PDB file of C-alpha atoms and ligand atoms in Angstrom:
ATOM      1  CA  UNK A 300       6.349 105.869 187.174  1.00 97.00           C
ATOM      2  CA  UNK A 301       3.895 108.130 188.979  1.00 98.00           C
ATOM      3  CA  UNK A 302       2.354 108.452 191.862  1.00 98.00           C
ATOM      4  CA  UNK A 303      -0.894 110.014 193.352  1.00 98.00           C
ATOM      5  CA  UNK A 304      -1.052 110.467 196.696  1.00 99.00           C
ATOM      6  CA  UNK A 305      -5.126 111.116 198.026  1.00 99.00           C
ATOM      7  CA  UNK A 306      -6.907 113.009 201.076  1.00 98.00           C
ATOM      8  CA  UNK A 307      -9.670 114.660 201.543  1.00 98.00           C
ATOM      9  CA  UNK A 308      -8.254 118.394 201.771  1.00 98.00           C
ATOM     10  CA  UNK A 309      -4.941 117.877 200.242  1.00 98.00           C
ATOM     11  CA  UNK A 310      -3.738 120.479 202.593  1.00 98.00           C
ATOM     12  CA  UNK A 311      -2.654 117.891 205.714  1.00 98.00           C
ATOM     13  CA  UNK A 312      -1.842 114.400 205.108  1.00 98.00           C
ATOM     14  CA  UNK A 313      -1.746 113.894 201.148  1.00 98.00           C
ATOM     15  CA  UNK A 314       0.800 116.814 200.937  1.00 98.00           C
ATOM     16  CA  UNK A 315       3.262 115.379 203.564  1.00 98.00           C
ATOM     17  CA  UNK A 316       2.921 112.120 201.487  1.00 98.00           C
ATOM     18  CA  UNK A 317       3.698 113.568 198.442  1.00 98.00           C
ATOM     19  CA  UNK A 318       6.918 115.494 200.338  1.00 98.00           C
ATOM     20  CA  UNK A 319       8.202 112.512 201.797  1.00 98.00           C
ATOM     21  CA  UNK A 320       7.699 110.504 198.685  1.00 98.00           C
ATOM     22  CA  UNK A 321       9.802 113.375 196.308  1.00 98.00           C
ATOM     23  CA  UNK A 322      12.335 113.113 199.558  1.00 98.00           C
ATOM     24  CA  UNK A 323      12.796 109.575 199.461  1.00 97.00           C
ATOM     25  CA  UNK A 324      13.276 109.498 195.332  1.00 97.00           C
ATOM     26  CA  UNK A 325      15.216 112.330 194.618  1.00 94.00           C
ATOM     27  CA  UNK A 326      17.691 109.930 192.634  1.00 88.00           C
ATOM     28  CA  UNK A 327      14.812 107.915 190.757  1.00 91.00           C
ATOM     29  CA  UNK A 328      12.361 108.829 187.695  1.00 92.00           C
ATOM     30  CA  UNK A 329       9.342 109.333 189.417  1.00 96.00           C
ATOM     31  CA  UNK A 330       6.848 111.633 189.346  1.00 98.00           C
ATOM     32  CA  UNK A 331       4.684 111.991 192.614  1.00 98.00           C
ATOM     33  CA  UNK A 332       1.998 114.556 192.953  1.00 98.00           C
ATOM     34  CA  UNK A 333      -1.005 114.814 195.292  1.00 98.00           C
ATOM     35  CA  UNK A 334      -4.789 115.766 195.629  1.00 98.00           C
ATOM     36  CA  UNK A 335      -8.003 116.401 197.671  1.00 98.00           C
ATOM     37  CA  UNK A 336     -11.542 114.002 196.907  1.00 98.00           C
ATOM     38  CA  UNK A 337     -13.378 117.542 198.044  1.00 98.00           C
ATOM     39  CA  UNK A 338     -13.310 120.686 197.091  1.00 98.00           C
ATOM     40  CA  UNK A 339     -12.724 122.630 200.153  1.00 97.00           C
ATOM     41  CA  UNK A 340      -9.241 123.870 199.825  1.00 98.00           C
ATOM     42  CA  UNK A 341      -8.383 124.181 196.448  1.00 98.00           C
ATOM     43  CA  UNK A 342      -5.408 126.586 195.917  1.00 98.00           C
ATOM     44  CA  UNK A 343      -4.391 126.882 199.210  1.00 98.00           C
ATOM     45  CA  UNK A 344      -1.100 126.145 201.210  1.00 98.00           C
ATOM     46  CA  UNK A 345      -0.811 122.793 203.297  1.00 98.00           C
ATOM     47  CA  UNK A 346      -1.311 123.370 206.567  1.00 98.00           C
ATOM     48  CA  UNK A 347       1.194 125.343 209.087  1.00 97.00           C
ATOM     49  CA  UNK A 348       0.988 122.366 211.007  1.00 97.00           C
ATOM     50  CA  UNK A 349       2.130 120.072 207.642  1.00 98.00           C
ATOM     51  CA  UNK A 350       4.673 122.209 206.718  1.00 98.00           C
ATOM     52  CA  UNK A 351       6.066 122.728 210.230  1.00 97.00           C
ATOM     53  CA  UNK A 352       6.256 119.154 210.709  1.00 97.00           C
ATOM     54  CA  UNK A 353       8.128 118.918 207.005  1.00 98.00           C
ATOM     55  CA  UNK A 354      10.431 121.627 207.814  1.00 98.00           C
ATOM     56  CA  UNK A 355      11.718 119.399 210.736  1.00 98.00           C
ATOM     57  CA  UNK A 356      12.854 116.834 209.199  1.00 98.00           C
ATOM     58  CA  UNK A 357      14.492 119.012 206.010  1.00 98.00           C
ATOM     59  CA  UNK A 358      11.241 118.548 203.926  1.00 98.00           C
ATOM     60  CA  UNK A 359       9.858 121.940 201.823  1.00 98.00           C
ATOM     61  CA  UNK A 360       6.353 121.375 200.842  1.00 98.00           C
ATOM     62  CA  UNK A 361       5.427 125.176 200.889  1.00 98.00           C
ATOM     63  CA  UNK A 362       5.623 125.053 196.644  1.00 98.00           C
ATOM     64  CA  UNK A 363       2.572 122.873 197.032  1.00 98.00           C
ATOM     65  CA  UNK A 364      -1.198 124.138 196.029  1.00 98.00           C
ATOM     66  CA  UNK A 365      -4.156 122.068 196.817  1.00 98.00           C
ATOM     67  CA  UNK A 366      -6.459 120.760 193.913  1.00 98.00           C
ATOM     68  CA  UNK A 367      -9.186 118.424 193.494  1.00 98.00           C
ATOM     69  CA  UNK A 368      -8.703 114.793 192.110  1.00 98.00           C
ATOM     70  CA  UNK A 369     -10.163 114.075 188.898  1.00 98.00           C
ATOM     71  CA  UNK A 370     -11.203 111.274 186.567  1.00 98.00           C
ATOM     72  CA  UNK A 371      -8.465 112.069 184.264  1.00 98.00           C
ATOM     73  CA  UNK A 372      -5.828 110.959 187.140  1.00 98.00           C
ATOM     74  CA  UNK A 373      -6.750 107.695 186.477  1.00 98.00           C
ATOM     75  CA  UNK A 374      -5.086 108.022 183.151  1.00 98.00           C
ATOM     76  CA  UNK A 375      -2.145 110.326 184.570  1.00 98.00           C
ATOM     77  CA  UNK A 376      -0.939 107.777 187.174  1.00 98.00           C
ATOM     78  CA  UNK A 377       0.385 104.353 187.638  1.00 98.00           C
ATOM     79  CA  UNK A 378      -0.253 104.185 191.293  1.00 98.00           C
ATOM     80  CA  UNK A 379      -2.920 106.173 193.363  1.00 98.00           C
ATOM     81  CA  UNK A 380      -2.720 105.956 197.263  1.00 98.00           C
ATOM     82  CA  UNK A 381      -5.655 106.854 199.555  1.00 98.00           C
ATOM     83  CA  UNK A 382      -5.060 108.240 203.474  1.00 98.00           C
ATOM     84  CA  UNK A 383      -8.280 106.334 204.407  1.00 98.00           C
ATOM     85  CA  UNK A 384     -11.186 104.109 203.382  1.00 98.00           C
ATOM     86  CA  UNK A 385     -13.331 107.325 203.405  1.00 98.00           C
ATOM     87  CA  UNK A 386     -10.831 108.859 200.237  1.00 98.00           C
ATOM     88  CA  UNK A 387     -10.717 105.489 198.274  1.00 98.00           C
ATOM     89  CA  UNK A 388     -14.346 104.761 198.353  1.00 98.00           C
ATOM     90  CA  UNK A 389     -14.759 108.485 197.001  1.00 98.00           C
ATOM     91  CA  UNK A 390     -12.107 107.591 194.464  1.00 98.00           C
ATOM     92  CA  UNK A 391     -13.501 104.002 193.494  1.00 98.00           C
ATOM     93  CA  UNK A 392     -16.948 106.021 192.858  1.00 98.00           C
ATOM     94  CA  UNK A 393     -15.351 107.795 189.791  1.00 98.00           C
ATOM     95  CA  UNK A 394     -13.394 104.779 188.638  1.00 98.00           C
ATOM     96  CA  UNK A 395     -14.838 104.057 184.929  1.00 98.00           C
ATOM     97  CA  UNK A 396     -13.179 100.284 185.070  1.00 98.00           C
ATOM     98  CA  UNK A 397     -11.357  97.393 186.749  1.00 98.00           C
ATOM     99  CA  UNK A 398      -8.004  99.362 185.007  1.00 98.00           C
ATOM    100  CA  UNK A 399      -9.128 102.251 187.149  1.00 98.00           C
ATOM    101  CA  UNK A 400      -9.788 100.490 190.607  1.00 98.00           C
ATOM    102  CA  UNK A 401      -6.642  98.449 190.179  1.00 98.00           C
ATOM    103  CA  UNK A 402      -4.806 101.289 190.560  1.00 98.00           C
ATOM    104  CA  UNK A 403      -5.605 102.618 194.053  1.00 98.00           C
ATOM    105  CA  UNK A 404      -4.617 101.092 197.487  1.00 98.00           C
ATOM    106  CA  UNK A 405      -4.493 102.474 200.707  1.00 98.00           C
ATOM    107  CA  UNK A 406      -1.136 103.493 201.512  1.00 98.00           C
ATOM    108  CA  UNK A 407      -0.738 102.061 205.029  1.00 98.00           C
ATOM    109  CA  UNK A 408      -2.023  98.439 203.063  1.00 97.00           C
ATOM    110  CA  UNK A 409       1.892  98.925 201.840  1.00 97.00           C
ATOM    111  CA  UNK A 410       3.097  98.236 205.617  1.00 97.00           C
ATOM    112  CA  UNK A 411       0.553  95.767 206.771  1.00 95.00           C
ATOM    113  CA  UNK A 412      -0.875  94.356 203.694  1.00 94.00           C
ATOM    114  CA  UNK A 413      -5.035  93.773 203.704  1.00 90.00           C
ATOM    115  CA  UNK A 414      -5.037  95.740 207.252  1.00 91.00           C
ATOM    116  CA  UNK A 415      -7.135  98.189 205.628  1.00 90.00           C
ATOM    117  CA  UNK A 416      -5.447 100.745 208.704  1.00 95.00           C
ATOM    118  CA  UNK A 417      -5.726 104.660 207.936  1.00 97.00           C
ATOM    119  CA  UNK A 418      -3.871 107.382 208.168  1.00 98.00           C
ATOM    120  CA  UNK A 419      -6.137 109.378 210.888  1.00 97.00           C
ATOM    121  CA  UNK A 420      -7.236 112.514 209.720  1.00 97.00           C
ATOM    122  CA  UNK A 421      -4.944 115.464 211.906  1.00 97.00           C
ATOM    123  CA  UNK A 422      -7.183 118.672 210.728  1.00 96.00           C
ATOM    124  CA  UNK A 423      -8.971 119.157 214.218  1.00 94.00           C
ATOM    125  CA  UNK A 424      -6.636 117.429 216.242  1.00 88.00           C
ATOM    126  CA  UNK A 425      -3.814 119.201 218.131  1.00 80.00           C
ATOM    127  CA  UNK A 426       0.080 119.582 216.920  1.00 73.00           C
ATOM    128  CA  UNK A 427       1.095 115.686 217.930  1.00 93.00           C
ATOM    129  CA  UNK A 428      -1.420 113.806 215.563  1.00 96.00           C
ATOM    130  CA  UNK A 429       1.005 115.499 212.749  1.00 97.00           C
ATOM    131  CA  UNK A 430       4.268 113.422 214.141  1.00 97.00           C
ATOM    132  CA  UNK A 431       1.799 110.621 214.056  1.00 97.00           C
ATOM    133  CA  UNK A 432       0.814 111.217 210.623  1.00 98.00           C
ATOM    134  CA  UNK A 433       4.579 111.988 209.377  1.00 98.00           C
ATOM    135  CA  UNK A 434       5.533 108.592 211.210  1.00 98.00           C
ATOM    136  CA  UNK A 435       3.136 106.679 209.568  1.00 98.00           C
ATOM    137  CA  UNK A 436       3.865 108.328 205.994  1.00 98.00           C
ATOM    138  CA  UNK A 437       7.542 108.278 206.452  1.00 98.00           C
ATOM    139  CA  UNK A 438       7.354 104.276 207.271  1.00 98.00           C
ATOM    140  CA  UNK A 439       4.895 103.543 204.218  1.00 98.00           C
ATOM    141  CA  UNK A 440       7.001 106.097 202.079  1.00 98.00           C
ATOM    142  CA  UNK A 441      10.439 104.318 203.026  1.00 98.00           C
ATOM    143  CA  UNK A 442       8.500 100.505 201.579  1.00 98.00           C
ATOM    144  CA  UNK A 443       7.232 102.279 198.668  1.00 98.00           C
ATOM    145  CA  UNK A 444      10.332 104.048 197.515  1.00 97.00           C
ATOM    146  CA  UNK A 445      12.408 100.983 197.557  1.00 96.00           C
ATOM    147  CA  UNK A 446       9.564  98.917 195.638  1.00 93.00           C
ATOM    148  CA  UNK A 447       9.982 101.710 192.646  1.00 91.00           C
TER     149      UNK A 447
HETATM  150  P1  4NP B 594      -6.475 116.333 204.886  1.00 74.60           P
HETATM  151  O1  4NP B 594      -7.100 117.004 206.203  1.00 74.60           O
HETATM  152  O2  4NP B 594      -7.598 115.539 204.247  1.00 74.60           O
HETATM  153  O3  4NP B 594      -5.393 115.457 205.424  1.00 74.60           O
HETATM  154  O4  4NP B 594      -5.976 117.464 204.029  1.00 74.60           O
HETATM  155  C1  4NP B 594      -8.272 117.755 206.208  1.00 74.60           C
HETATM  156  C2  4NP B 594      -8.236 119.064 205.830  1.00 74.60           C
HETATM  157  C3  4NP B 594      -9.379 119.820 205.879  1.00 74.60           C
HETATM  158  C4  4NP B 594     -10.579 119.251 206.278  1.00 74.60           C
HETATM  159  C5  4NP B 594     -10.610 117.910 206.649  1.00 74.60           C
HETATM  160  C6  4NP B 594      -9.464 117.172 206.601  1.00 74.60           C
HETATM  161  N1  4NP B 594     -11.753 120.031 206.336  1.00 74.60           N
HETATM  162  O5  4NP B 594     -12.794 119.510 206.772  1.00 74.60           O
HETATM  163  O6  4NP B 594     -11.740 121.212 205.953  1.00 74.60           O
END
């Protein structure tokens, strides 16, 4: 099984996803990796903020380096899960087919399912709207982790 998890930096929220997710299935086969719909940070860090909030709760993303996502993850993962309805409508656009499409979800559609609710984009926001994020993830991450 792998998983794709999809922002639009890759450097705040899709990181801390694909932390929490490696956390949570240490024991299991499953690959999780994670990426940006733009451009606009490839090959950096995550955040400070990301990896401070991490670091709290035992969590090392610092190995992590942002990249782009790609048409080819469609044929790299099982599962692809967007932070917001801005990231899966980029990541429907590329889809080739229904194969494609079937494959993405939001992630918070794991806790609620249908509430199309998103994870709220932290970048500009101050140090709290991480804990917020890392809530959010670590709830949806907890749901998918025992699914897998
Ligand atoms: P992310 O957050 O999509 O959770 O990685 C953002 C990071 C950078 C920008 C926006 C969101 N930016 O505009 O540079």
């Amino acid at each position: 099984m792998k998983v794709l998890m999809v922002c639009l930096g890759n450097i705040c929220r899709s990181p801390l996803a694909e932390g929490i997710l490696k956390h949570k299935t240490k024991k299991k086969k499953i690959y999780v990796d994670s990426a940006g719909t733009s451009s606009y940070h490839i090959g950096k860090l995550p955040d400070r903020r990301s990896i401070e909030i991490a670091n709290k709760y035992g969590i090392d993303i610092s190995d992590q380096r942002a990249r782009q996502f790609s048409v080819v993850d469609f044929d790299r993962f099982d599962k692809i899960y967007a932070m917001d309805i801005h990231n899966i409508n980029s990541i429907i656009s590329i889809a080739r087919n229904q194969s494609d499409r079937n494959k993405v979800d939001l992630i918070l559609n794991e806790i609620n399912p249908n509430s199309f609710d998103n994870i709220p984009d932290p970048y500009y926001g101050d140090g709290d709207g991480f804990q917020k994020v890392f809530n959010m993830l670590n709830e949806a991450c907890d749901l998918i982790a025992k699914k897998l």
